[in-house]
Amino acid sequence: MAEKNPTQTWHRIYRIVSGISAVVALVLGILGSLLTSEPAVRPAHAGLAMLFIVTTLLSTIAAFRYGKLSGVKGGIGHAAGVFVLSLVQYALGETGVTIVHIVLGILIVLGALSLFVLAARPPASAAPSAQA
């Protein structure tokens, strides 16, 4: 039983942090859509962008640890991809490349949501041990 506990813990962390990332991505998208009519939301948008970078980094670390412990490595590349895209997205926002920033932002929101769906799946290794 002690062997499964770290795997379950990292899976729980992976789910929670990727869920937070997905929520932050949605809020960023909503705030981003308000920027043209309400420029006062820019500081909140920028602050949440930094939070998004941190949560995607944590998602990547959790996906890596969970993948190493469980052997389920499908989420590692996805989480790392969302993290790298979040860095590119932040740079685009800071340099003012608006059109690319908007398009990439939509893709990142979809990527963060799909990462959460991937992380929310029950572990594949739990099914065989339940039968044994």
Tab-separated table of N, CA and C in Angstrom:
chain	number	residue	atom	x	y	z
A	1	MET	N	0.820	-1.195	0.000
A	1	MET	CA	0.000	0.000	0.000
A	1	MET	C	0.862	1.256	0.000
A	2	ALA	N	2.028	1.196	0.633
A	2	ALA	CA	2.900	2.363	0.695
A	2	ALA	C	3.427	2.738	-0.683
A	3	GLU	N	3.556	1.762	-1.593
A	3	GLU	CA	4.044	2.044	-2.943
A	3	GLU	C	3.051	2.910	-3.725
A	4	LYS	N	1.777	2.708	-3.552
A	4	LYS	CA	0.761	3.422	-4.334
A	4	LYS	C	0.497	4.819	-3.796
A	5	ASN	N	0.821	5.054	-2.552
A	5	ASN	CA	0.521	6.349	-1.957
A	5	ASN	C	1.211	7.517	-2.665
A	6	PRO	N	2.521	7.460	-2.986
A	6	PRO	CA	3.121	8.585	-3.713
A	6	PRO	C	2.505	8.774	-5.101
A	7	THR	N	2.159	7.692	-5.754
A	7	THR	CA	1.548	7.794	-7.080
A	7	THR	C	0.205	8.500	-6.986
A	8	GLN	N	-0.600	8.111	-6.017
A	8	GLN	CA	-1.903	8.753	-5.832
A	8	GLN	C	-1.747	10.217	-5.439
A	9	THR	N	-0.759	10.502	-4.609
A	9	THR	CA	-0.523	11.884	-4.196
A	9	THR	C	-0.142	12.749	-5.387
A	10	TRP	N	0.796	12.263	-6.224
A	10	TRP	CA	1.210	13.045	-7.386
A	10	TRP	C	0.095	13.166	-8.410
A	11	HIS	N	-0.742	12.136	-8.522
A	11	HIS	CA	-1.875	12.240	-9.438
A	11	HIS	C	-2.855	13.306	-8.946
A	12	ARG	N	-3.094	13.343	-7.650
A	12	ARG	CA	-3.984	14.353	-7.070
A	12	ARG	C	-3.407	15.757	-7.291
A	13	ILE	N	-2.109	15.922	-7.069
A	13	ILE	CA	-1.465	17.221	-7.290
A	13	ILE	C	-1.572	17.620	-8.755
A	14	TYR	N	-1.324	16.665	-9.644
A	14	TYR	CA	-1.411	16.889	-11.086
A	14	TYR	C	-2.814	17.362	-11.473
A	15	ARG	N	-3.839	16.702	-10.938
A	15	ARG	CA	-5.231	17.088	-11.219
A	15	ARG	C	-5.531	18.489	-10.704
A	16	ILE	N	-5.153	18.760	-9.469
A	16	ILE	CA	-5.475	20.041	-8.849
A	16	ILE	C	-4.783	21.189	-9.577
A	17	VAL	N	-3.487	21.041	-9.823
A	17	VAL	CA	-2.736	22.138	-10.425
A	17	VAL	C	-3.160	22.349	-11.877
A	18	SER	N	-3.434	21.279	-12.603
A	18	SER	CA	-3.890	21.463	-13.985
A	18	SER	C	-5.303	22.055	-14.008
A	19	GLY	N	-6.109	21.751	-13.015
A	19	GLY	CA	-7.431	22.371	-12.910
A	19	GLY	C	-7.321	23.865	-12.631
A	20	ILE	N	-6.411	24.230	-11.743
A	20	ILE	CA	-6.185	25.655	-11.469
A	20	ILE	C	-5.692	26.357	-12.730
A	21	SER	N	-4.793	25.707	-13.464
A	21	SER	CA	-4.290	26.286	-14.719
A	21	SER	C	-5.420	26.511	-15.712
A	22	ALA	N	-6.328	25.551	-15.806
A	22	ALA	CA	-7.440	25.684	-16.743
A	22	ALA	C	-8.351	26.849	-16.354
A	23	VAL	N	-8.622	26.996	-15.069
A	23	VAL	CA	-9.470	28.108	-14.604
A	23	VAL	C	-8.774	29.445	-14.858
A	24	VAL	N	-7.485	29.512	-14.555
A	24	VAL	CA	-6.747	30.755	-14.782
A	24	VAL	C	-6.726	31.083	-16.272
A	25	ALA	N	-6.563	30.064	-17.126
A	25	ALA	CA	-6.558	30.291	-18.580
A	25	ALA	C	-7.907	30.852	-19.044
A	26	LEU	N	-8.996	30.310	-18.516
A	26	LEU	CA	-10.319	30.830	-18.876
A	26	LEU	C	-10.486	32.281	-18.436
A	27	VAL	N	-10.066	32.597	-17.221
A	27	VAL	CA	-10.174	33.968	-16.730
A	27	VAL	C	-9.296	34.902	-17.560
A	28	LEU	N	-8.102	34.431	-17.925
A	28	LEU	CA	-7.228	35.237	-18.785
A	28	LEU	C	-7.893	35.531	-20.124
A	29	GLY	N	-8.560	34.533	-20.675
A	29	GLY	CA	-9.258	34.736	-21.938
A	29	GLY	C	-10.379	35.755	-21.816
A	30	ILE	N	-11.114	35.681	-20.727
A	30	ILE	CA	-12.203	36.636	-20.507
A	30	ILE	C	-11.642	38.047	-20.321
A	31	LEU	N	-10.615	38.164	-19.490
A	31	LEU	CA	-9.999	39.486	-19.293
A	31	LEU	C	-9.376	40.010	-20.582
A	32	GLY	N	-8.776	39.115	-21.348
A	32	GLY	CA	-8.185	39.521	-22.613
A	32	GLY	C	-9.212	40.059	-23.580
A	33	SER	N	-10.394	39.465	-23.570
A	33	SER	CA	-11.444	39.948	-24.467
A	33	SER	C	-11.972	41.316	-24.037
A	34	LEU	N	-11.765	41.665	-22.767
A	34	LEU	CA	-12.219	42.961	-22.259
A	34	LEU	C	-11.192	44.071	-22.445
A	35	LEU	N	-9.962	43.719	-22.842
A	35	LEU	CA	-8.889	44.714	-22.902
A	35	LEU	C	-9.163	45.851	-23.872
A	36	THR	N	-9.837	45.586	-24.986
A	36	THR	CA	-10.072	46.656	-25.953
A	36	THR	C	-11.057	47.688	-25.422
A	37	SER	N	-12.047	47.242	-24.673
A	37	SER	CA	-13.048	48.182	-24.168
A	37	SER	C	-12.747	48.672	-22.752
A	38	GLU	N	-11.940	47.944	-22.030
A	38	GLU	CA	-11.654	48.284	-20.633
A	38	GLU	C	-10.153	48.113	-20.346
A	39	PRO	N	-9.335	49.094	-20.716
A	39	PRO	CA	-7.889	48.964	-20.540
A	39	PRO	C	-7.437	48.829	-19.080
A	40	ALA	N	-8.307	49.135	-18.138
A	40	ALA	CA	-7.951	49.047	-16.723
A	40	ALA	C	-7.722	47.615	-16.258
A	41	VAL	N	-8.155	46.614	-17.036
A	41	VAL	CA	-7.957	45.222	-16.633
A	41	VAL	C	-6.573	44.699	-17.025
A	42	ARG	N	-5.779	45.515	-17.711
A	42	ARG	CA	-4.450	45.075	-18.160
A	42	ARG	C	-3.561	44.587	-17.009
A	43	PRO	N	-3.481	45.288	-15.869
A	43	PRO	CA	-2.633	44.779	-14.772
A	43	PRO	C	-3.109	43.417	-14.248
A	44	ALA	N	-4.410	43.227	-14.153
A	44	ALA	CA	-4.931	41.927	-13.708
A	44	ALA	C	-4.599	40.843	-14.723
A	45	HIS	N	-4.719	41.177	-16.002
A	45	HIS	CA	-4.404	40.237	-17.071
A	45	HIS	C	-2.919	39.841	-16.994
A	46	ALA	N	-2.059	40.816	-16.806
A	46	ALA	CA	-0.619	40.547	-16.723
A	46	ALA	C	-0.270	39.741	-15.465
A	47	GLY	N	-0.888	40.068	-14.360
A	47	GLY	CA	-0.632	39.322	-13.122
A	47	GLY	C	-1.086	37.883	-13.209
A	48	LEU	N	-2.269	37.676	-13.780
A	48	LEU	CA	-2.758	36.310	-13.948
A	48	LEU	C	-1.912	35.541	-14.951
A	49	ALA	N	-1.333	36.236	-15.920
A	49	ALA	CA	-0.449	35.566	-16.872
A	49	ALA	C	0.761	34.983	-16.150
A	50	MET	N	1.296	35.726	-15.187
A	50	MET	CA	2.421	35.213	-14.397
A	50	MET	C	1.989	34.024	-13.543
A	51	LEU	N	0.802	34.120	-12.969
A	51	LEU	CA	0.268	32.992	-12.199
A	51	LEU	C	0.086	31.774	-13.100
A	52	PHE	N	-0.379	31.991	-14.326
A	52	PHE	CA	-0.570	30.893	-15.267
A	52	PHE	C	0.758	30.212	-15.589
A	53	ILE	N	1.813	30.989	-15.758
A	53	ILE	CA	3.130	30.405	-16.016
A	53	ILE	C	3.547	29.511	-14.849
A	54	VAL	N	3.331	29.982	-13.636
A	54	VAL	CA	3.704	29.196	-12.453
A	54	VAL	C	2.870	27.914	-12.373
A	55	THR	N	1.560	28.018	-12.581
A	55	THR	CA	0.720	26.823	-12.469
A	55	THR	C	1.015	25.821	-13.591
A	56	THR	N	1.357	26.306	-14.789
A	56	THR	CA	1.703	25.356	-15.844
A	56	THR	C	3.045	24.691	-15.574
A	57	LEU	N	3.970	25.424	-14.957
A	57	LEU	CA	5.238	24.811	-14.560
A	57	LEU	C	4.986	23.732	-13.505
A	58	LEU	N	4.154	24.040	-12.522
A	58	LEU	CA	3.816	23.052	-11.495
A	58	LEU	C	3.085	21.849	-12.095
A	59	SER	N	2.235	22.085	-13.079
A	59	SER	CA	1.555	20.981	-13.768
A	59	SER	C	2.556	20.077	-14.471
A	60	THR	N	3.554	20.691	-15.077
A	60	THR	CA	4.576	19.917	-15.777
A	60	THR	C	5.376	19.066	-14.795
A	61	ILE	N	5.758	19.654	-13.679
A	61	ILE	CA	6.499	18.905	-12.658
A	61	ILE	C	5.652	17.760	-12.117
A	62	ALA	N	4.393	18.047	-11.816
A	62	ALA	CA	3.503	17.002	-11.289
A	62	ALA	C	3.252	15.906	-12.321
A	63	ALA	N	3.076	16.281	-13.588
A	63	ALA	CA	2.885	15.279	-14.639
A	63	ALA	C	4.116	14.413	-14.785
A	64	PHE	N	5.297	15.024	-14.686
A	64	PHE	CA	6.548	14.273	-14.784
A	64	PHE	C	6.681	13.288	-13.627
A	65	ARG	N	6.438	13.757	-12.402
A	65	ARG	CA	6.552	12.867	-11.228
A	65	ARG	C	5.510	11.753	-11.285
A	66	TYR	N	4.280	12.108	-11.625
A	66	TYR	CA	3.230	11.097	-11.733
A	66	TYR	C	3.568	10.092	-12.830
A	67	GLY	N	4.067	10.578	-13.960
A	67	GLY	CA	4.434	9.684	-15.056
A	67	GLY	C	5.561	8.752	-14.682
A	68	LYS	N	6.548	9.252	-13.949
A	68	LYS	CA	7.665	8.407	-13.518
A	68	LYS	C	7.194	7.328	-12.553
A	69	LEU	N	6.294	7.679	-11.663
A	69	LEU	CA	5.833	6.723	-10.663
A	69	LEU	C	4.824	5.719	-11.221
A	70	SER	N	3.982	6.166	-12.140
A	70	SER	CA	2.897	5.311	-12.616
A	70	SER	C	3.192	4.646	-13.950
A	71	GLY	N	4.116	5.203	-14.712
A	71	GLY	CA	4.366	4.689	-16.061
A	71	GLY	C	3.438	5.292	-17.097
A	72	VAL	N	2.509	6.153	-16.685
A	72	VAL	CA	1.592	6.840	-17.593
A	72	VAL	C	2.238	8.173	-17.950
A	73	LYS	N	2.861	8.213	-19.125
A	73	LYS	CA	3.661	9.386	-19.483
A	73	LYS	C	2.991	10.271	-20.520
A	74	GLY	N	1.733	10.039	-20.844
A	74	GLY	CA	1.046	10.810	-21.866
A	74	GLY	C	0.862	12.275	-21.534
A	75	GLY	N	0.756	12.600	-20.270
A	75	GLY	CA	0.517	13.983	-19.884
A	75	GLY	C	1.763	14.839	-19.797
A	76	ILE	N	2.941	14.223	-19.789
A	76	ILE	CA	4.175	14.983	-19.615
A	76	ILE	C	4.389	15.939	-20.784
A	77	GLY	N	4.315	15.420	-21.990
A	77	GLY	CA	4.516	16.266	-23.167
A	77	GLY	C	3.448	17.332	-23.302
A	78	HIS	N	2.229	16.963	-22.981
A	78	HIS	CA	1.122	17.921	-23.057
A	78	HIS	C	1.329	19.058	-22.058
A	79	ALA	N	1.665	18.702	-20.825
A	79	ALA	CA	1.882	19.717	-19.795
A	79	ALA	C	3.081	20.598	-20.140
A	80	ALA	N	4.155	19.979	-20.619
A	80	ALA	CA	5.340	20.757	-20.995
A	80	ALA	C	5.029	21.681	-22.171
A	81	GLY	N	4.217	21.204	-23.106
A	81	GLY	CA	3.830	22.030	-24.246
A	81	GLY	C	3.032	23.248	-23.827
A	82	VAL	N	2.093	23.064	-22.906
A	82	VAL	CA	1.301	24.199	-22.422
A	82	VAL	C	2.209	25.183	-21.678
A	83	PHE	N	3.174	24.656	-20.921
A	83	PHE	CA	4.108	25.537	-20.212
A	83	PHE	C	4.945	26.361	-21.187
A	84	VAL	N	5.521	25.713	-22.185
A	84	VAL	CA	6.346	26.440	-23.164
A	84	VAL	C	5.502	27.465	-23.920
A	85	LEU	N	4.294	27.077	-24.312
A	85	LEU	CA	3.423	28.033	-24.998
A	85	LEU	C	3.044	29.204	-24.099
A	86	SER	N	2.928	28.954	-22.797
A	86	SER	CA	2.617	30.065	-21.891
A	86	SER	C	3.772	31.061	-21.836
A	87	LEU	N	4.998	30.576	-21.915
A	87	LEU	CA	6.149	31.485	-21.955
A	87	LEU	C	6.159	32.306	-23.239
A	88	VAL	N	5.893	31.638	-24.358
A	88	VAL	CA	5.824	32.338	-25.648
A	88	VAL	C	4.695	33.358	-25.613
A	89	GLN	N	3.573	32.966	-25.064
A	89	GLN	CA	2.411	33.846	-24.974
A	89	GLN	C	2.713	35.082	-24.149
A	90	TYR	N	3.413	34.892	-23.035
A	90	TYR	CA	3.764	36.030	-22.196
A	90	TYR	C	4.679	36.989	-22.961
A	91	ALA	N	5.652	36.434	-23.665
A	91	ALA	CA	6.570	37.273	-24.442
A	91	ALA	C	5.820	38.038	-25.541
A	92	LEU	N	4.884	37.371	-26.193
A	92	LEU	CA	4.089	38.046	-27.226
A	92	LEU	C	3.263	39.184	-26.637
A	93	GLY	N	2.708	38.963	-25.457
A	93	GLY	CA	1.929	40.003	-24.802
A	93	GLY	C	2.783	41.189	-24.414
A	94	GLU	N	3.968	40.920	-23.923
A	94	GLU	CA	4.866	42.006	-23.513
A	94	GLU	C	5.380	42.802	-24.706
A	95	THR	N	5.560	42.132	-25.856
A	95	THR	CA	6.073	42.841	-27.030
A	95	THR	C	4.971	43.463	-27.867
A	96	GLY	N	3.715	43.175	-27.559
A	96	GLY	CA	2.598	43.805	-28.244
A	96	GLY	C	2.231	43.192	-29.583
A	97	VAL	N	2.541	41.923	-29.780
A	97	VAL	CA	2.159	41.227	-31.017
A	97	VAL	C	0.737	40.692	-30.797
A	98	THR	N	-0.235	41.562	-30.987
A	98	THR	CA	-1.600	41.313	-30.529
A	98	THR	C	-2.302	40.173	-31.247
A	99	ILE	N	-2.279	40.149	-32.563
A	99	ILE	CA	-3.042	39.130	-33.303
A	99	ILE	C	-2.540	37.732	-32.974
A	100	VAL	N	-1.230	37.534	-33.004
A	100	VAL	CA	-0.665	36.219	-32.678
A	100	VAL	C	-0.955	35.879	-31.220
A	101	HIS	N	-0.885	36.878	-30.340
A	101	HIS	CA	-1.166	36.687	-28.918
A	101	HIS	C	-2.603	36.196	-28.714
A	102	ILE	N	-3.532	36.769	-29.443
A	102	ILE	CA	-4.937	36.375	-29.304
A	102	ILE	C	-5.154	34.955	-29.798
A	103	VAL	N	-4.631	34.647	-30.978
A	103	VAL	CA	-4.816	33.303	-31.550
A	103	VAL	C	-4.158	32.252	-30.665
A	104	LEU	N	-2.929	32.519	-30.241
A	104	LEU	CA	-2.237	31.572	-29.371
A	104	LEU	C	-2.958	31.452	-28.030
A	105	GLY	N	-3.528	32.539	-27.545
A	105	GLY	CA	-4.270	32.496	-26.293
A	105	GLY	C	-5.461	31.557	-26.360
A	106	ILE	N	-6.172	31.589	-27.471
A	106	ILE	CA	-7.306	30.670	-27.646
A	106	ILE	C	-6.825	29.228	-27.641
A	107	LEU	N	-5.732	28.967	-28.335
A	107	LEU	CA	-5.178	27.611	-28.372
A	107	LEU	C	-4.683	27.161	-27.000
A	108	ILE	N	-4.116	28.090	-26.250
A	108	ILE	CA	-3.634	27.749	-24.909
A	108	ILE	C	-4.795	27.437	-23.972
A	109	VAL	N	-5.870	28.182	-24.073
A	109	VAL	CA	-7.049	27.882	-23.243
A	109	VAL	C	-7.543	26.466	-23.548
A	110	LEU	N	-7.629	26.127	-24.826
A	110	LEU	CA	-8.044	24.773	-25.195
A	110	LEU	C	-7.046	23.735	-24.698
A	111	GLY	N	-5.756	24.041	-24.796
A	111	GLY	CA	-4.732	23.119	-24.317
A	111	GLY	C	-4.782	22.924	-22.815
A	112	ALA	N	-5.005	24.001	-22.066
A	112	ALA	CA	-5.088	23.899	-20.609
A	112	ALA	C	-6.325	23.105	-20.186
A	113	LEU	N	-7.429	23.336	-20.880
A	113	LEU	CA	-8.642	22.567	-20.571
A	113	LEU	C	-8.455	21.088	-20.883
A	114	SER	N	-7.836	20.792	-22.019
A	114	SER	CA	-7.623	19.379	-22.366
A	114	SER	C	-6.601	18.731	-21.433
A	115	LEU	N	-5.622	19.494	-20.938
A	115	LEU	CA	-4.682	18.950	-19.953
A	115	LEU	C	-5.418	18.577	-18.672
A	116	PHE	N	-6.348	19.416	-18.256
A	116	PHE	CA	-7.134	19.086	-17.063
A	116	PHE	C	-7.962	17.821	-17.282
A	117	VAL	N	-8.575	17.698	-18.458
A	117	VAL	CA	-9.348	16.485	-18.754
A	117	VAL	C	-8.438	15.258	-18.726
A	118	LEU	N	-7.250	15.390	-19.285
A	118	LEU	CA	-6.281	14.296	-19.287
A	118	LEU	C	-5.867	13.950	-17.863
A	119	ALA	N	-5.615	14.960	-17.038
A	119	ALA	CA	-5.192	14.724	-15.659
A	119	ALA	C	-6.319	14.170	-14.800
A	120	ALA	N	-7.565	14.488	-15.140
A	120	ALA	CA	-8.708	14.045	-14.336
A	120	ALA	C	-9.058	12.583	-14.564
A	121	ARG	N	-8.514	11.998	-15.611
A	121	ARG	CA	-8.795	10.576	-15.851
A	121	ARG	C	-8.261	9.740	-14.707
A	122	PRO	N	-8.988	8.683	-14.366
A	122	PRO	CA	-8.466	7.812	-13.309
A	122	PRO	C	-7.201	7.107	-13.795
A	123	PRO	N	-6.279	6.847	-12.895
A	123	PRO	CA	-5.037	6.199	-13.303
A	123	PRO	C	-5.291	4.843	-13.943
A	124	ALA	N	-4.585	4.564	-15.026
A	124	ALA	CA	-4.730	3.286	-15.713
A	124	ALA	C	-4.252	2.136	-14.846
A	125	SER	N	-3.287	2.401	-13.987
A	125	SER	CA	-2.751	1.333	-13.123
A	125	SER	C	-3.701	0.960	-11.994
A	126	ALA	N	-4.717	1.797	-11.738
A	126	ALA	CA	-5.644	1.500	-10.647
A	126	ALA	C	-6.594	0.373	-11.017
A	127	ALA	N	-6.939	0.240	-12.287
A	127	ALA	CA	-7.892	-0.789	-12.706
A	127	ALA	C	-7.367	-2.204	-12.487
A	128	PRO	N	-6.126	-2.561	-12.917
A	128	PRO	CA	-5.647	-3.914	-12.688
A	128	PRO	C	-5.481	-4.248	-11.214
A	129	SER	N	-5.037	-3.278	-10.389
A	129	SER	CA	-4.855	-3.582	-8.973
A	129	SER	C	-6.194	-3.776	-8.274
A	130	ALA	N	-7.249	-3.139	-8.807
A	130	ALA	CA	-8.586	-3.319	-8.228
A	130	ALA	C	-9.103	-4.726	-8.502
A	131	GLN	N	-8.692	-5.320	-9.637
A	131	GLN	CA	-9.143	-6.660	-9.986
A	131	GLN	C	-8.380	-7.708	-9.210
A	132	ALA	N	-7.151	-7.414	-8.817
A	132	ALA	CA	-6.305	-8.412	-8.152
A	132	ALA	C	-6.723	-8.662	-6.731
